[in-house]
Short mmCIF file of C-alpha atoms in Angstrom, two decimals:
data_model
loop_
_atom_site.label_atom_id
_atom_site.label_comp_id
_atom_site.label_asym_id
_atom_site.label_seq_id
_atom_site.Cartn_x
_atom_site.Cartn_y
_atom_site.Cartn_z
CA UNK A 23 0.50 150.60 -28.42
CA UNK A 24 -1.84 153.49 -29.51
CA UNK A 25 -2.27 156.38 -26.54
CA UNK A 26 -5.63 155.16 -24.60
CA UNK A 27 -8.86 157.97 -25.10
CA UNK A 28 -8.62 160.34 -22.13
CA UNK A 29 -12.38 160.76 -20.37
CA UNK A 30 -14.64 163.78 -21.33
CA UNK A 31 -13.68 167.00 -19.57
CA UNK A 32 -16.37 168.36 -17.10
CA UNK A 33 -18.54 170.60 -19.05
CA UNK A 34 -21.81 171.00 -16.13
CA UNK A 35 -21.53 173.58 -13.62
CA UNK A 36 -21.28 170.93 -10.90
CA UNK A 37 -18.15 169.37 -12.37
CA UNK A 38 -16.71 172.27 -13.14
CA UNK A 39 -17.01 173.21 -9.85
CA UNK A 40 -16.25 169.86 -8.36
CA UNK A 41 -12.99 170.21 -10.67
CA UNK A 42 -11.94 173.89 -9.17
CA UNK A 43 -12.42 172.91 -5.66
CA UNK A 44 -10.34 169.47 -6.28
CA UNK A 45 -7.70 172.23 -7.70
CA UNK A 46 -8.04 174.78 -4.93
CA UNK A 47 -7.75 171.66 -2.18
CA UNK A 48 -4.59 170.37 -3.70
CA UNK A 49 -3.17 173.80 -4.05
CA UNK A 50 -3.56 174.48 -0.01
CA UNK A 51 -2.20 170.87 0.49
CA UNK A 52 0.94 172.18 1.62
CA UNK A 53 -0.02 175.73 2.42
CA UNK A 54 1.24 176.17 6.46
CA UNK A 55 -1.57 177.87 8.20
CA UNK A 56 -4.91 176.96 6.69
CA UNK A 57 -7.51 175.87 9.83
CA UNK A 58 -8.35 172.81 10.04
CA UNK A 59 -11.97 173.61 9.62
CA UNK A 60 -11.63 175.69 6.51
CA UNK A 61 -9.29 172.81 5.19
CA UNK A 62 -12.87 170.17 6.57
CA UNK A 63 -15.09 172.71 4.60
CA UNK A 64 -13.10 172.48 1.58
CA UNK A 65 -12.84 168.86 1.73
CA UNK A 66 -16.64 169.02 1.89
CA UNK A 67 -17.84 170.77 -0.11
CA UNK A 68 -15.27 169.28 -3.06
CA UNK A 69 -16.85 165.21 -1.78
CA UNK A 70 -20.36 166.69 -2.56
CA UNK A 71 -19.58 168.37 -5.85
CA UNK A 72 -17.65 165.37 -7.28
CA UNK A 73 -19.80 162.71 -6.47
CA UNK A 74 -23.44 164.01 -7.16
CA UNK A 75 -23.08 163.36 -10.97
CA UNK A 76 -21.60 160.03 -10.19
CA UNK A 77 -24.32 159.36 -8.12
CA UNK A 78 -27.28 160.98 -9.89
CA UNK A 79 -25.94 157.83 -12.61
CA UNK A 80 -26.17 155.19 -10.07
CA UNK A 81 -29.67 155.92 -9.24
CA UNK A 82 -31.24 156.10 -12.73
CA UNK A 83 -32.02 153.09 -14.42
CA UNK A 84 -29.31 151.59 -16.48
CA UNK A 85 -29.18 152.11 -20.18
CA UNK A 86 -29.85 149.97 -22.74
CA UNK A 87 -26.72 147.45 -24.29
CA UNK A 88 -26.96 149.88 -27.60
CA UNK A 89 -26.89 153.01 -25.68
CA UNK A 90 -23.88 151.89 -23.95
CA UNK A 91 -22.29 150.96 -26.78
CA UNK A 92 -23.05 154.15 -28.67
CA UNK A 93 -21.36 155.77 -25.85
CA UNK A 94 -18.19 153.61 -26.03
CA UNK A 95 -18.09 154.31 -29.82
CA UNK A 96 -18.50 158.10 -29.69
CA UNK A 97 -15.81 158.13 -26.78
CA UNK A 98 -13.29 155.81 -28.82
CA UNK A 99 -13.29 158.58 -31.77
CA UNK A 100 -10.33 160.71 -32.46
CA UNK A 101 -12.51 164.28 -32.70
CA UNK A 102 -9.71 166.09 -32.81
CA UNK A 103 -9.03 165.37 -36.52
CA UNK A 104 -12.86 166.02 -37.80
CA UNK A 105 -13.17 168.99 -39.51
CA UNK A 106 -16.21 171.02 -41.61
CA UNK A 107 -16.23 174.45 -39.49
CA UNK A 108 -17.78 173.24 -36.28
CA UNK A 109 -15.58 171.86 -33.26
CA UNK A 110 -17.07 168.57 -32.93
CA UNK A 111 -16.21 166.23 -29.09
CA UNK A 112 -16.90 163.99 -27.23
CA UNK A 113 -18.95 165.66 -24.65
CA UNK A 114 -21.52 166.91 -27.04
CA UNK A 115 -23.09 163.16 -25.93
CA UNK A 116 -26.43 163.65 -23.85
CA UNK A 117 -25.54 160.53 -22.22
CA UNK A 118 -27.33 157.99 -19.46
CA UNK A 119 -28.86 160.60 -17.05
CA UNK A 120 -30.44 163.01 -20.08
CA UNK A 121 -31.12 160.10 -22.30
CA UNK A 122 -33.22 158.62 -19.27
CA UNK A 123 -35.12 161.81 -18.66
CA UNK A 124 -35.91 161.84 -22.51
CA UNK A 125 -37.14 158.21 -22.41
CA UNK A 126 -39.57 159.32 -19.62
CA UNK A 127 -40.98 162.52 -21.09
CA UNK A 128 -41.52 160.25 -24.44
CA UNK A 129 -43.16 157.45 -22.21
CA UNK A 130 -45.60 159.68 -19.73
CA UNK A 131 -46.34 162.20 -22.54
CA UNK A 132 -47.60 159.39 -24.53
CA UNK A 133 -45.65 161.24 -27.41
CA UNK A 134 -45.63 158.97 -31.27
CA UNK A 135 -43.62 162.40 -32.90
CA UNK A 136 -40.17 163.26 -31.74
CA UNK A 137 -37.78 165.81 -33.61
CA UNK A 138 -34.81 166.01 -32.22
CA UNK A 139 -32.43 169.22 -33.60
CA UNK A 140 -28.56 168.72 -33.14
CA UNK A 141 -28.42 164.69 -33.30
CA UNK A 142 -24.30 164.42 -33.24
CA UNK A 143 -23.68 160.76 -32.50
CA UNK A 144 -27.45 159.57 -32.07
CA UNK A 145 -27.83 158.89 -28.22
CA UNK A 146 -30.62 161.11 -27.23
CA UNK A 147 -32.14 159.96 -30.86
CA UNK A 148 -31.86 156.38 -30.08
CA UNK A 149 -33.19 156.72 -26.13
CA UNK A 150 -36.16 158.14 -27.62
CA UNK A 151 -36.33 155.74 -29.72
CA UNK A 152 -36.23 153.12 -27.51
CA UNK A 153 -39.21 154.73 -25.28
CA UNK A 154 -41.42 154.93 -28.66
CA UNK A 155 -44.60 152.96 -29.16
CA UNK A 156 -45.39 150.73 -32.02
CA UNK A 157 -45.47 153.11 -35.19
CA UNK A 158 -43.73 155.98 -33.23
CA UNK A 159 -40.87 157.98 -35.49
CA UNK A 160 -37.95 160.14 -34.07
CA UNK A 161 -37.22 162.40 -36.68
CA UNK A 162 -33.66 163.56 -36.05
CA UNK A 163 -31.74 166.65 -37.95
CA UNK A 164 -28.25 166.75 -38.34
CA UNK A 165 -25.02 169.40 -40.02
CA UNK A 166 -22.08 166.95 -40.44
CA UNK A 167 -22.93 164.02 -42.67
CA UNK A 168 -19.87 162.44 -41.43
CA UNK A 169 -21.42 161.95 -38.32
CA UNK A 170 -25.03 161.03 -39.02
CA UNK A 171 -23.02 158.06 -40.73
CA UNK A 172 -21.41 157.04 -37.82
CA UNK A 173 -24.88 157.30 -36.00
CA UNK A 174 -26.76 155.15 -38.27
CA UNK A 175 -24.21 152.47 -37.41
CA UNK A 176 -24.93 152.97 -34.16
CA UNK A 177 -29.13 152.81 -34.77
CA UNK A 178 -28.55 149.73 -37.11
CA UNK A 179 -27.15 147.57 -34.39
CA UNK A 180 -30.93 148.28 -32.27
CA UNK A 181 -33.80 147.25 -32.82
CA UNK A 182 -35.14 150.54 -31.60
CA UNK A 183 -32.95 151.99 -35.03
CA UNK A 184 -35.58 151.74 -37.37
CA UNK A 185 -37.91 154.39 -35.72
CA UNK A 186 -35.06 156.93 -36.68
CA UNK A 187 -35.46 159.03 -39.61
CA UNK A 188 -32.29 161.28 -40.18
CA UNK A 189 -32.54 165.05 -42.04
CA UNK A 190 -28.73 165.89 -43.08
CA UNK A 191 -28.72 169.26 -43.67
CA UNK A 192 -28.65 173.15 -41.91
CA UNK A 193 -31.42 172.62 -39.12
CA UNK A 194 -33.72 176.22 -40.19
CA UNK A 195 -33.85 174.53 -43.66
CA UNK A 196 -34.92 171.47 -42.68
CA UNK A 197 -37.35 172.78 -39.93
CA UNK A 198 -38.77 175.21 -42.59
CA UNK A 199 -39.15 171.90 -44.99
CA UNK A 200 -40.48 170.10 -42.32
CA UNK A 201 -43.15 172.70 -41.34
CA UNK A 202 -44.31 173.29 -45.15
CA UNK A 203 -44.70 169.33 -45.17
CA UNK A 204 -47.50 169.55 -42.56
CA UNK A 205 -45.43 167.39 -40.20
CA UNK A 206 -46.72 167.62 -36.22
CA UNK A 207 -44.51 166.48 -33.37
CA UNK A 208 -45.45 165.69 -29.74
CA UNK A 209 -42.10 166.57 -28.56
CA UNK A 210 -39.26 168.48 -29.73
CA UNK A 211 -35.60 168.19 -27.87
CA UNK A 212 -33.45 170.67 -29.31
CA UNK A 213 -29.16 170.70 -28.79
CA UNK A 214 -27.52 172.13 -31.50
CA UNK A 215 -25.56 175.36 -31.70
CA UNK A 216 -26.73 177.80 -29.27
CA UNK A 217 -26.35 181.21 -31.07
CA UNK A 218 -29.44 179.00 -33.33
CA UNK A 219 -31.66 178.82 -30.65
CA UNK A 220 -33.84 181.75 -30.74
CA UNK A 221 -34.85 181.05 -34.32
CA UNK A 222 -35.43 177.39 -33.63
CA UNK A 223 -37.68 178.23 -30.75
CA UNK A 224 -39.31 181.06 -32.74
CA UNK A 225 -39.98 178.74 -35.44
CA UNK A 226 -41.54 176.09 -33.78
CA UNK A 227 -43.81 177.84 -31.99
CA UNK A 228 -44.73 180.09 -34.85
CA UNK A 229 -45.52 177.27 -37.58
CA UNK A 230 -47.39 174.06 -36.31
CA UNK A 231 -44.28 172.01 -36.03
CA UNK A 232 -44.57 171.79 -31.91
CA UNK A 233 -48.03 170.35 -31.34
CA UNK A 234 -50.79 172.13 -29.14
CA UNK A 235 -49.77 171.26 -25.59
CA UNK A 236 -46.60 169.72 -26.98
CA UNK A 237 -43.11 169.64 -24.83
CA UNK A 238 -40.02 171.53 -26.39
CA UNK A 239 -36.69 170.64 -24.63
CA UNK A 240 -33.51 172.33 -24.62
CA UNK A 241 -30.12 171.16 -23.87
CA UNK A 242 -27.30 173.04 -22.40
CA UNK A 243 -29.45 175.80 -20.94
CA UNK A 244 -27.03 176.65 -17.87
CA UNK A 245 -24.15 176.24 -20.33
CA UNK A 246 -21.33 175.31 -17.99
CA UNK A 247 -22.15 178.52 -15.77
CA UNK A 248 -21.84 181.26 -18.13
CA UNK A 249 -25.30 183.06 -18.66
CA UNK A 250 -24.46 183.88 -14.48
CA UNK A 251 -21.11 183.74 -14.09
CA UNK A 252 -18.86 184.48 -17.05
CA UNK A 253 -16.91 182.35 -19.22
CA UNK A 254 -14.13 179.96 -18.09
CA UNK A 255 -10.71 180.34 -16.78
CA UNK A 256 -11.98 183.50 -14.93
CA UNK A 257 -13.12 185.44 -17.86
CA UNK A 258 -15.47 188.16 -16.87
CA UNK A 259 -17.52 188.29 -19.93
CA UNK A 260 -19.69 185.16 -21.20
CA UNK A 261 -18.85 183.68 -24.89
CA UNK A 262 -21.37 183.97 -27.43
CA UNK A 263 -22.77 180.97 -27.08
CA UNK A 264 -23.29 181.72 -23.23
CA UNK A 265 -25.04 185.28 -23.84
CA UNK A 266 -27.32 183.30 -26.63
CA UNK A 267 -28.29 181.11 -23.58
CA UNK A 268 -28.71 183.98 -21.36
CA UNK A 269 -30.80 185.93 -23.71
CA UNK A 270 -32.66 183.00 -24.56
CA UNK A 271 -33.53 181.73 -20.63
CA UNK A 272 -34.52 185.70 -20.60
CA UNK A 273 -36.78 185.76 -23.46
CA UNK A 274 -38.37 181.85 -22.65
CA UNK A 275 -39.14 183.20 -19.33
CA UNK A 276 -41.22 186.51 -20.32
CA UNK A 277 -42.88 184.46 -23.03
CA UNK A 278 -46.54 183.65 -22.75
CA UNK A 279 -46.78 181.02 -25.61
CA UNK A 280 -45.15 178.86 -23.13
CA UNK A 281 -45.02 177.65 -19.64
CA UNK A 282 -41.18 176.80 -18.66
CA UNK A 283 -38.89 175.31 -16.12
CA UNK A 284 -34.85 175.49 -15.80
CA UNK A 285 -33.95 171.88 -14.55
CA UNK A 286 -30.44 171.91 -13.46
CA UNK A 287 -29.80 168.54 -14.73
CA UNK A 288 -26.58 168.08 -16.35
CA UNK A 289 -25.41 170.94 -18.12
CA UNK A 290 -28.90 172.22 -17.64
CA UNK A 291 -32.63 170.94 -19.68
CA UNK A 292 -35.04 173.84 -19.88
CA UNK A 293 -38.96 172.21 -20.43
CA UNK A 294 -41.58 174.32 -21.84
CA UNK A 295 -44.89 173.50 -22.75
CA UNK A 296 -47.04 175.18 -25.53
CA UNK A 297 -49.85 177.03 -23.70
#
């Protein structure tokens, strides 16, 4: 009987934290002198930490049968024996919360033109999708060819699927290609590798790619806690993908072509509108 698919691994700052407390409460289980209040506090502050992402998901609308799906499928892969140079798992998924915030910018910006850089398994892509009008594309750029296959499975089972068009390919090349094509879009939701973020952002807000008074998003903009609070396992210095973030949270908020919030959704969703 094959080993069942362990659960992703917190990766937000409030389940890491959620996870450390759990750690710290068990350690002091059996620790002879703790007050009962500090032991209360603990307790606490752990129940509030672990269940506000649980809960956040049981008060957002529920997602669509092909979303969920998509999310069963990308959990039931073995990522550990993918390969092509970049460490590919399953909690690169946006997932229900994000996917519903994307489905609501899409639906009260009124937005018809959606790139999407950094598709992985398609579920941000296919929320869009979903909130699309009539005629309404999500154009969606991808590394690993591998996986845009497995996506388009995914988008061929909705009906929503067909408003997907997916660029295979480095994402400055096909952004470049993109902007020398003319192509316009109303929103742009960007979660690829982080140490590429400054020249996406530079990019499309230097060519006409992002529309006048269009929405960029970014994904993974309070990276697991780093850009405040180092890296993991109580490493004082950041990784390099957490100083990109920090740099780039730094540069986004001293930049006048745009007007920008931090929303500490998730693993964190910076919004900035072209100004």
């Amino acid at each position: 009987m094959p080993e069942p698919v362990p659960g992703p691994r917190p990766v937000t700052p409030v389940g890491i934290a959620a996870a450390l407390l759990e750690r710290v409460e068990a350690g002091l289980a059996d620790v002879a002198g703790v007050p009962d209040d500090v032991r209360a506090d603990l307790a606490r502050a752990r129940a509030i930490a672990g269940g506000l992402e649980p809960y956040l998901e049981a008060s957002t609308s529920p997602e669509s049968p092909a979303l969920a799906a998509l999310t069963e499928r990308t959990r039931a892969e073995d990522w550990s024996g993918r390969s092509g140079g970049v460490r590919l798992e399953q909690e690169m998924l946006s997932g229900h919360v994000e996917g519903a915030l994307l489905q609501l910018l899409v639906r009260t910006g009124r937005a018809r033109r959606v790139l999407e850089v950094g598709m992985f398994t398609g579920y941000s892509a296919l929320a869009m999708a979903e909130a699309l009008p009539e005629g309404g594309e999500v154009v969606a750029c991808e590394l690993d060819a591998a996986v845009a296959a497995l996506a388009a499975e995914c988008f061929a089972a909705s009906p929503a699927g067909g408003r997907i068009r997916v660029e295979v390919g480095p994402a400055l090349d096909t952004l470049r290609r993109l902007a020398d094509a003319g192509e316009v879009f109303d929103l742009v939701f960007v979660d690829a590798d982080k140490t590429g973020y400054a020249a996406y952002v530079d990019l499309l807000l230097d060519t006409g790619l992002l529309a006048e008074d269009g929405l960029l998003a970014l994904d993974n903009t309070l990276l697991q806690g780093e850009p405040w609070a180092g890296g993991s396992d109580g490493e004082e210095q950041a990784s390099a993908n957490g100083r990109a973030v920090a740099d780039l949270n730094a540069a986004l908020a001293a930049d006048p072509r745009v007007q920008q919030v931090l929303v500490p959704l998730r693993d964190g969703v910076t919004l900035a509108r072209r100004v």
